[in-house]
PDB file of C-alpha atoms in Angstrom:
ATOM      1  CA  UNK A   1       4.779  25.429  24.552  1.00  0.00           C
ATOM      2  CA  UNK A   2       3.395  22.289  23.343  1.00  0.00           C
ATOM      3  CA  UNK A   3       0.191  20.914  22.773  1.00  0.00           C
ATOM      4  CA  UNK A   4      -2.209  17.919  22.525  1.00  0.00           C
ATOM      5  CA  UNK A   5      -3.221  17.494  18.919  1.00  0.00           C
ATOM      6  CA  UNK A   6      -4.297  13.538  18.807  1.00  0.00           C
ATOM      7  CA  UNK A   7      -5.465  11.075  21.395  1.00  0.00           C
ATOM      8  CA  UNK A   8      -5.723   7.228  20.699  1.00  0.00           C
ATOM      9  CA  UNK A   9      -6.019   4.005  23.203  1.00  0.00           C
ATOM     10  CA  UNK A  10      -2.203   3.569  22.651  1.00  0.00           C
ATOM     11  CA  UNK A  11      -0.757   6.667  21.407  1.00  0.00           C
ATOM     12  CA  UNK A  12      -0.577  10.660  22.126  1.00  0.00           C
ATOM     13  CA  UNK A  13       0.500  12.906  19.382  1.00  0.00           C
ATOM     14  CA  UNK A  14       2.255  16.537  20.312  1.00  0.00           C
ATOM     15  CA  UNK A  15       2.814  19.822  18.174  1.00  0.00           C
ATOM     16  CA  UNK A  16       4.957  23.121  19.286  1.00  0.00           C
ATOM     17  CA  UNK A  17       3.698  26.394  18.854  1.00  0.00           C
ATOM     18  CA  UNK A  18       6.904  27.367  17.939  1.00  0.00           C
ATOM     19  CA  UNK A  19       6.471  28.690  14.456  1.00  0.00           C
ATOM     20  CA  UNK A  20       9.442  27.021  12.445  1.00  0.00           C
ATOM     21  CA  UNK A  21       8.582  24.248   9.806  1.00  0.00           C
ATOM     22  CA  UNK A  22       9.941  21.405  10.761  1.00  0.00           C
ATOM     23  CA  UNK A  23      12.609  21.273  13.264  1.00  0.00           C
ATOM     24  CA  UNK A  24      12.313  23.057  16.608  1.00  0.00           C
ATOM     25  CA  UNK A  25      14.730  25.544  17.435  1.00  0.00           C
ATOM     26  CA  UNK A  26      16.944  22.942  20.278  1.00  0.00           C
ATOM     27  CA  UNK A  27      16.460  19.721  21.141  1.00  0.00           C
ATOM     28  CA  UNK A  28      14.608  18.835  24.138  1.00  0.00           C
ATOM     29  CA  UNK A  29      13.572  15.186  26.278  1.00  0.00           C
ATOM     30  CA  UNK A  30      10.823  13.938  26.628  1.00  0.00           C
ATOM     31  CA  UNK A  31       9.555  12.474  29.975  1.00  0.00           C
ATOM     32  CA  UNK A  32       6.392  10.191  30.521  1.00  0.00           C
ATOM     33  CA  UNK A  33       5.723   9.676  34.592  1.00  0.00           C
ATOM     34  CA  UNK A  34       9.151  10.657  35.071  1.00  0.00           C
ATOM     35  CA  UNK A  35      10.967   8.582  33.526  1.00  0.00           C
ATOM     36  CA  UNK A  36      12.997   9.291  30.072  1.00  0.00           C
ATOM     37  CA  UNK A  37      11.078   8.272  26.578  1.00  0.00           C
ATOM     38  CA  UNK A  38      13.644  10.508  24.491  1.00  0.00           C
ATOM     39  CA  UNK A  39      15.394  13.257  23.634  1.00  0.00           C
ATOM     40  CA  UNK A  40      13.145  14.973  20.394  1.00  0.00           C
ATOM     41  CA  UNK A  41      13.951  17.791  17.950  1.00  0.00           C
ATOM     42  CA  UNK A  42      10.737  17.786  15.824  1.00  0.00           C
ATOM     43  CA  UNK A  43       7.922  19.999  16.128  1.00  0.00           C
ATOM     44  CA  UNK A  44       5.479  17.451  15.571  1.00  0.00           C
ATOM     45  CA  UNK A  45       5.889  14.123  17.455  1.00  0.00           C
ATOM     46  CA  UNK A  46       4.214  10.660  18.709  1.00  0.00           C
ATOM     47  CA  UNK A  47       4.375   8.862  21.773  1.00  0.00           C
ATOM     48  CA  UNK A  48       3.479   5.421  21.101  1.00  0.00           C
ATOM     49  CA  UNK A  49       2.986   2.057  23.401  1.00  0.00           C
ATOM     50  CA  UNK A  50       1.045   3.597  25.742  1.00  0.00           C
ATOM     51  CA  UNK A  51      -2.038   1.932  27.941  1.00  0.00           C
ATOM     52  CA  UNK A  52      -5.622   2.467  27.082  1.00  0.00           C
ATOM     53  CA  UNK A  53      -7.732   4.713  29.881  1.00  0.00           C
ATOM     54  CA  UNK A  54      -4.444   5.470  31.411  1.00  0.00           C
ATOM     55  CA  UNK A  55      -3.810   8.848  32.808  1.00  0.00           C
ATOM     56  CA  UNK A  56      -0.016  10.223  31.742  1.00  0.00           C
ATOM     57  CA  UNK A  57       2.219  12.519  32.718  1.00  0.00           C
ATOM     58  CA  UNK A  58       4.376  14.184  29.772  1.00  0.00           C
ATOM     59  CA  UNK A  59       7.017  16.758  30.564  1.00  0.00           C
ATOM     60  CA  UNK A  60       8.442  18.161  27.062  1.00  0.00           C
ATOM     61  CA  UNK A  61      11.038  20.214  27.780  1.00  0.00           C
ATOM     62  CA  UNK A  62       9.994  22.673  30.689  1.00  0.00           C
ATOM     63  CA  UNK A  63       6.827  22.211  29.704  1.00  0.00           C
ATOM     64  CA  UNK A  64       4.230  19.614  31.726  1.00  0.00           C
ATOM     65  CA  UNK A  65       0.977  18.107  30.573  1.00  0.00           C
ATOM     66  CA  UNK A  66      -1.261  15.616  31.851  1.00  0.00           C
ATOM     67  CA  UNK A  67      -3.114  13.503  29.085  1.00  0.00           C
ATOM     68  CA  UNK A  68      -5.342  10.562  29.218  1.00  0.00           C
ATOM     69  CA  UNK A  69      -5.574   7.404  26.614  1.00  0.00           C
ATOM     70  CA  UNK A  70      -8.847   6.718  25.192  1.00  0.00           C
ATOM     71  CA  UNK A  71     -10.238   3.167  26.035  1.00  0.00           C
ATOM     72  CA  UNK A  72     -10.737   0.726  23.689  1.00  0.00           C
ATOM     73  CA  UNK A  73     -14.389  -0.630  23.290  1.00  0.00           C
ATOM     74  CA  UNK A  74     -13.896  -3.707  21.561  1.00  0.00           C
ATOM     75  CA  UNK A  75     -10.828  -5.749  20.108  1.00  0.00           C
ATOM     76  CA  UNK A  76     -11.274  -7.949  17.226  1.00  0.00           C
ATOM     77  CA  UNK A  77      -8.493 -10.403  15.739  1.00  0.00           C
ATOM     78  CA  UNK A  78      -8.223 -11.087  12.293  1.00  0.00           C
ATOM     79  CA  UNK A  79      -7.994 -14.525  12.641  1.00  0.00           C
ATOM     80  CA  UNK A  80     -10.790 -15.013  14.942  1.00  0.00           C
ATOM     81  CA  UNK A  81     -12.904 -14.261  10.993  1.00  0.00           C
ATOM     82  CA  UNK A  82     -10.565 -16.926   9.267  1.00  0.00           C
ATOM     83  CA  UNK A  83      -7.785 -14.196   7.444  1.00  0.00           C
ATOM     84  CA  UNK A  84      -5.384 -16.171   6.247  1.00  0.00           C
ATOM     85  CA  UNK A  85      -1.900 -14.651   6.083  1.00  0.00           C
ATOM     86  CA  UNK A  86      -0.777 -16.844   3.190  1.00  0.00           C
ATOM     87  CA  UNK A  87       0.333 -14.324   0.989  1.00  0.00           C
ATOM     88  CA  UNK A  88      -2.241 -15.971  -1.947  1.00  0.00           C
ATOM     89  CA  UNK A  89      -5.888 -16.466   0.060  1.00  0.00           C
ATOM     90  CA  UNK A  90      -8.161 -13.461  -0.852  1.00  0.00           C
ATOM     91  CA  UNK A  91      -9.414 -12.158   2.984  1.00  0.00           C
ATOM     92  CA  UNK A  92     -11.573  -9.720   1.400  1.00  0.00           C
ATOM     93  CA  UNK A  93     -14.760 -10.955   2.586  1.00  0.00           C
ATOM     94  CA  UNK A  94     -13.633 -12.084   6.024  1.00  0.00           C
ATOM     95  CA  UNK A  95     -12.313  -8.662   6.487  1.00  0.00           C
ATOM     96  CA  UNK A  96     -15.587  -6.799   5.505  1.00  0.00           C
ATOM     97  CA  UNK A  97     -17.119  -8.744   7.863  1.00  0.00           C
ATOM     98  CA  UNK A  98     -15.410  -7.790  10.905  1.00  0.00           C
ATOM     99  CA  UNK A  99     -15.380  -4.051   9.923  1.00  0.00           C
ATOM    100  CA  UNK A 100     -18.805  -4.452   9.549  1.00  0.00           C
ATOM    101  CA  UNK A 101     -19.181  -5.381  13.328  1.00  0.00           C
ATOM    102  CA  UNK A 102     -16.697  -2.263  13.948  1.00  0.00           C
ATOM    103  CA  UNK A 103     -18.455   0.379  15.872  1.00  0.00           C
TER     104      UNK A 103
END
C-alpha cells in the first residue's frame, strides 16, 4: 500500500507502508494515466514533470491512486529582476527583491 506524502505544482512524492528501511521487498512499475513512468524499488519515491492543477492517475504496483497537482499562483523569472548569471555579479539584492514579492 502506498501513500501520498507531498504534493507540489510539478511533482507528487510516494511512501510504502511496507515497514523495511530502504528498499521495498520487489520491484514494482509505476504507471501515470496508463502509461509506463518506471519500474521502482524504493520505498520512498518522486514523480516529477508533472502539470500544475492536473488531476493524475498513479497505479504503483496493484495499487491505484488518484492525485491532483497544486496550481501555481504566480511565476517569477530571475531575470525579469536583472540576476545576472555571470558567475562574478553579486544578485543578492535583486534576488531579495523578488522573494520579497513571493507570496
Amino acid at each position: 500500500m502506498f501513500n501520498v506524502i507531498h504534493i507540489s505544482p510539478v511533482s507528487v512524492s510516494f511512501e510504502s507502508d511496507e515497514d523495511r528501511p530502504y528498499y521495498s521487498s520487489a520491484p514494482y512499475e509505476v504507471y501515470v494515466n496508463g502509461a509506463f513512468c518506471r519500474k521502482e524499488d524504493r520505498n520512498v519515491f518522486t514523480i516529477f514533470g508533472l502539470k500544475p492543477d492536473t488531476s493524475y492517475e498513479v497505479k504503483i504496483g496493484n495499487d491505484v491512486l488518484t492525485v491532483k497537482t497544486l496550481p501555481v499562483r504566480k511565476v517569477l523569472h530571475v531575470k525579469d529582476y536583472g540576476v545576472v548569471n555571470d558567475g562574478v555579479t553579486l544578485n543578492t539584492e535583486k534576488i531579495q527583491k523578488l522573494l520579497d514579492e513571493c507570496d
